[in-house]
Amino acid sequence: EAGVAQSPRYKIIEKRQSVAFWCNPISGHATLYWYQQILGQGPKLLIQFQNNGVVDDSQLPKDRFSAERLKGVDSTLKIQPAKLEDSAVYLCASSLGLAETDTQYFGPGTRLTVL
Amino acid sequence: AQSVTQLDSHVSVSEGTPVLLRCNYSSSYSPSLFWYVQHPNKGLQLLLKYTSAATLVKGINGFEAEFKKSETSFHLTKPSAHMSDAAEYFCVVSPGGGNKLTFGTGTQLKVEL
């Protein structure tokens, strides 16, 4: 079974530039998550989708971050404009659904460096 | 509100000796608890999870954890460390009945010869 795919794996940009990350979840998984992992910290949930609808985006800095999952499969996370403090690994995860027994499976992440 | 505290940021053991990674949790509800492992340049992998069934949970690669409500703890153990166990380990909590994960700050496990 193919896992969660993410691209690119690494990205270096200058502050005030824009950047986008792509995620392809495990086939059949209705729920998709984006996490931010700052160096030395645990991942923090940014946004959670159920099919193409947003379940929770309370931790997403909406003035600069946006995410979409238009067809309920792939998802894109965008940062515009980027700040130095956005340097982190951005992790995508997926699960069958929202039940507590539905395990979240994580992709390898995209490491973003903002200069 | 829910949270987890990982009591050690770094743990170093010799190969073949026991591993103990400590985690305390705080939750208003009966929580689900997890341990995830993160190897360098790889995605997070689920080691084991507790969801209100048996309090002693067995996971992959010989790891296990015991849910102790009286101590609000969920420590991860392994009888004998292997070099391949060197990685970062995260204790994670979610509210009972849901799957919104809150991660601890991680424990870096080093295994020496």
Coordinates of C-alpha atoms in Angstrom, one line a residue:
Chain A
E1 CA 0.0 0.0 0.0
A2 CA 1.4 3.4 -1.0
G3 CA 1.9 5.8 1.9
V4 CA 1.3 9.5 2.1
A5 CA 3.2 11.4 -0.6
Q6 CA 4.5 14.9 -0.2
S7 CA 6.4 17.3 -2.4
P8 CA 8.8 19.0 -2.5
R9 CA 10.9 17.4 0.2
Y10 CA 13.0 20.6 0.7
K11 CA 12.4 24.2 -0.1
I12 CA 14.5 27.3 0.5
I13 CA 12.9 30.8 0.0
E14 CA 13.5 34.3 1.1
K15 CA 11.1 36.1 3.4
R16 CA 8.1 37.7 1.8
Q17 CA 8.1 35.1 -1.0
S18 CA 5.3 32.6 -1.5
V19 CA 5.5 28.8 -1.3
A20 CA 3.2 25.9 -1.8
F21 CA 3.3 22.3 -0.6
W22 CA 1.5 19.4 -2.1
C23 CA 0.1 16.2 -0.4
N24 CA -1.4 13.0 -1.8
P25 CA -3.0 11.0 1.0
I26 CA -3.4 7.2 1.2
S27 CA -6.1 6.0 -1.2
G28 CA -9.5 5.9 0.4
H29 CA -8.6 8.1 3.3
A30 CA -11.3 10.7 3.9
T31 CA -9.5 12.8 6.5
L32 CA -6.4 14.8 5.8
Y33 CA -4.2 16.9 8.1
W34 CA -1.5 19.5 7.8
Y35 CA 1.0 19.9 10.7
Q36 CA 3.8 22.3 11.4
Q37 CA 6.9 20.9 13.2
I38 CA 9.3 23.6 14.3
L39 CA 12.8 22.4 15.2
G40 CA 12.9 20.9 18.7
Q41 CA 9.1 20.8 19.1
G42 CA 6.4 18.3 18.4
P43 CA 4.1 18.6 15.4
K44 CA 1.2 21.1 15.7
L45 CA -2.0 20.7 13.8
L46 CA -2.7 23.5 11.4
I47 CA -5.8 22.3 9.5
Q48 CA -7.9 19.2 9.2
F49 CA -10.1 18.2 6.3
Q50 CA -12.9 15.7 6.0
N51 CA -13.3 15.0 2.3
N52 CA -13.2 18.5 0.8
G53 CA -14.6 20.3 3.9
V54 CA -12.6 21.9 6.7
V55 CA -13.1 20.3 10.2
D56 CA -10.7 22.4 12.2
D57 CA -8.5 25.3 11.2
S58 CA -8.3 27.0 14.5
Q59 CA -4.5 26.9 14.6
L60 CA -4.0 28.1 11.0
P61 CA -2.5 31.7 10.7
K62 CA -5.1 32.7 8.2
D63 CA -3.5 36.0 7.3
R64 CA -0.7 34.2 5.5
F65 CA -1.5 30.5 5.4
S66 CA -4.2 28.9 3.2
A67 CA -5.1 25.3 2.3
E68 CA -7.4 23.6 0.0
R69 CA -8.6 20.1 -0.9
L70 CA -10.9 20.8 -3.8
K71 CA -11.7 17.3 -4.9
G72 CA -11.4 15.6 -1.6
V73 CA -8.1 13.8 -2.5
D74 CA -4.9 15.9 -2.9
S75 CA -4.3 19.0 -0.9
T76 CA -2.2 22.1 -1.2
L77 CA -0.9 24.3 1.7
K78 CA 0.3 27.8 0.8
I79 CA 2.2 30.4 2.6
Q80 CA 2.0 34.0 1.3
P81 CA 4.1 35.9 2.3
A82 CA 6.5 33.8 4.3
K83 CA 8.2 35.0 7.5
L84 CA 11.4 33.7 9.1
E85 CA 9.4 32.0 11.8
D86 CA 7.7 29.8 9.2
S87 CA 10.9 27.8 8.9
A88 CA 9.8 24.3 9.9
V89 CA 8.9 20.8 8.6
Y90 CA 5.4 20.7 7.2
L91 CA 3.8 17.3 7.6
C92 CA 0.8 15.9 5.9
A93 CA -1.1 13.0 7.4
S94 CA -4.3 11.0 6.5
S95 CA -6.7 8.7 8.2
L96 CA -9.8 6.7 7.1
G97 CA -12.0 9.0 9.1
L98 CA -12.5 10.9 12.4
A99 CA -13.0 8.0 14.8
E100 CA -10.5 7.5 17.6
T101 CA -9.6 4.1 16.1
D102 CA -8.6 5.7 12.8
T103 CA -4.8 5.8 12.8
Q104 CA -3.1 8.8 11.3
Y105 CA -0.4 8.0 8.8
F106 CA 2.2 10.6 8.1
G107 CA 4.2 11.6 5.0
P108 CA 7.9 12.3 5.0
G109 CA 7.4 16.1 5.3
T110 CA 8.6 19.2 3.5
R111 CA 11.4 21.0 5.1
L112 CA 11.0 24.8 4.6
T113 CA 13.8 27.2 5.2
V114 CA 13.0 30.9 5.1
L115 CA 16.0 33.2 4.7
Chain B
A1 CA -7.8 20.9 27.3
Q2 CA -5.3 18.1 26.9
S3 CA -1.5 17.9 26.9
V4 CA 1.4 15.6 27.4
T5 CA 4.7 16.2 29.1
Q6 CA 7.7 14.2 28.1
L7 CA 10.0 14.2 31.1
D8 CA 13.3 13.7 29.3
S9 CA 14.4 15.5 26.1
H10 CA 17.4 13.1 25.6
V11 CA 17.9 9.5 26.8
S12 CA 21.1 7.5 26.2
V13 CA 21.3 3.8 26.7
S14 CA 23.7 1.0 25.8
E15 CA 22.7 -1.6 23.2
G16 CA 21.0 -4.6 24.9
T17 CA 19.9 -2.6 28.0
P18 CA 16.3 -1.6 28.8
V19 CA 14.7 1.6 27.5
L20 CA 12.4 3.8 29.5
L21 CA 10.9 6.9 27.9
R22 CA 8.6 8.8 30.3
C23 CA 5.3 10.6 29.5
N24 CA 2.7 12.2 31.7
Y25 CA -0.6 13.4 30.4
S26 CA -3.3 15.8 31.3
S27 CA -6.8 15.4 29.9
S28 CA -10.3 16.4 30.9
Y29 CA -11.8 13.3 29.4
S30 CA -10.8 9.7 29.1
P31 CA -8.0 10.1 26.6
S32 CA -6.5 8.0 23.9
L33 CA -2.7 7.9 24.1
F34 CA -0.1 7.1 21.5
W35 CA 3.6 6.8 21.0
Y36 CA 5.0 7.7 17.6
V37 CA 8.6 7.4 16.4
Q38 CA 10.4 9.6 13.9
H39 CA 13.6 8.4 12.3
P40 CA 15.8 11.0 10.5
N41 CA 14.3 12.1 7.2
K42 CA 11.4 9.7 7.6
G43 CA 7.8 10.2 8.4
L44 CA 6.3 9.6 11.8
Q45 CA 5.4 6.0 12.5
L46 CA 2.9 4.8 15.0
L47 CA 4.5 2.5 17.6
L48 CA 1.4 1.8 19.7
K49 CA -1.9 3.2 21.0
Y50 CA -4.1 3.0 24.0
T51 CA -7.9 3.5 23.5
S52 CA -9.4 2.4 26.8
A53 CA -9.0 -1.3 26.3
A54 CA -6.2 -3.2 28.0
T55 CA -3.9 -0.9 30.1
L56 CA -0.7 -2.7 28.9
V57 CA -0.3 -2.0 25.2
K58 CA 2.1 -3.9 23.0
G59 CA 3.4 -2.2 19.9
I60 CA 5.8 -2.9 17.1
N61 CA 9.6 -3.7 17.4
G62 CA 9.2 -5.0 21.0
F63 CA 8.0 -1.7 22.5
E64 CA 5.2 -1.6 25.1
A65 CA 3.5 1.1 27.3
E66 CA 1.3 0.9 30.3
F67 CA -1.6 3.3 31.0
K68 CA -1.7 4.3 34.7
K69 CA -4.6 6.5 35.4
S70 CA -3.7 7.0 39.1
E71 CA -0.3 8.4 38.0
T72 CA -1.5 10.0 34.7
S73 CA 1.4 8.3 33.0
F74 CA 2.0 6.4 29.8
H75 CA 5.7 5.4 29.8
L76 CA 7.2 3.6 26.9
T77 CA 9.5 0.6 27.6
K78 CA 11.6 -2.0 25.7
P79 CA 13.5 -4.8 27.4
S80 CA 16.6 -4.6 25.2
A81 CA 17.6 -1.6 23.0
H82 CA 18.9 -2.1 19.5
M83 CA 21.0 0.4 17.5
S84 CA 18.1 0.8 15.1
D85 CA 15.9 2.2 17.9
A86 CA 17.9 5.4 17.9
A87 CA 15.3 8.0 16.9
E88 CA 13.0 10.7 18.3
Y89 CA 9.9 9.5 20.2
F90 CA 6.7 11.5 20.7
C91 CA 4.0 10.9 23.3
V92 CA 0.6 12.0 21.9
V93 CA -2.8 12.5 23.4
S94 CA -6.2 12.8 21.8
P95 CA -9.7 13.2 23.4
G96 CA -11.6 10.0 23.9
G97 CA -13.9 9.5 20.9
G98 CA -11.9 11.8 18.7
N99 CA -8.7 11.8 16.8
K100 CA -7.3 15.3 17.1
L101 CA -3.7 14.7 18.2
T102 CA -1.6 16.8 20.6
F103 CA 2.1 16.0 20.6
G104 CA 4.7 16.2 23.3
T105 CA 8.0 17.9 22.6
G106 CA 9.8 14.6 21.9
T107 CA 12.5 12.5 23.5
Q108 CA 15.7 11.8 21.5
L109 CA 16.9 8.3 22.1
K110 CA 20.5 7.5 21.6
V111 CA 21.8 3.9 21.6
E112 CA 25.5 3.3 22.1
L113 CA 27.6 0.2 21.5

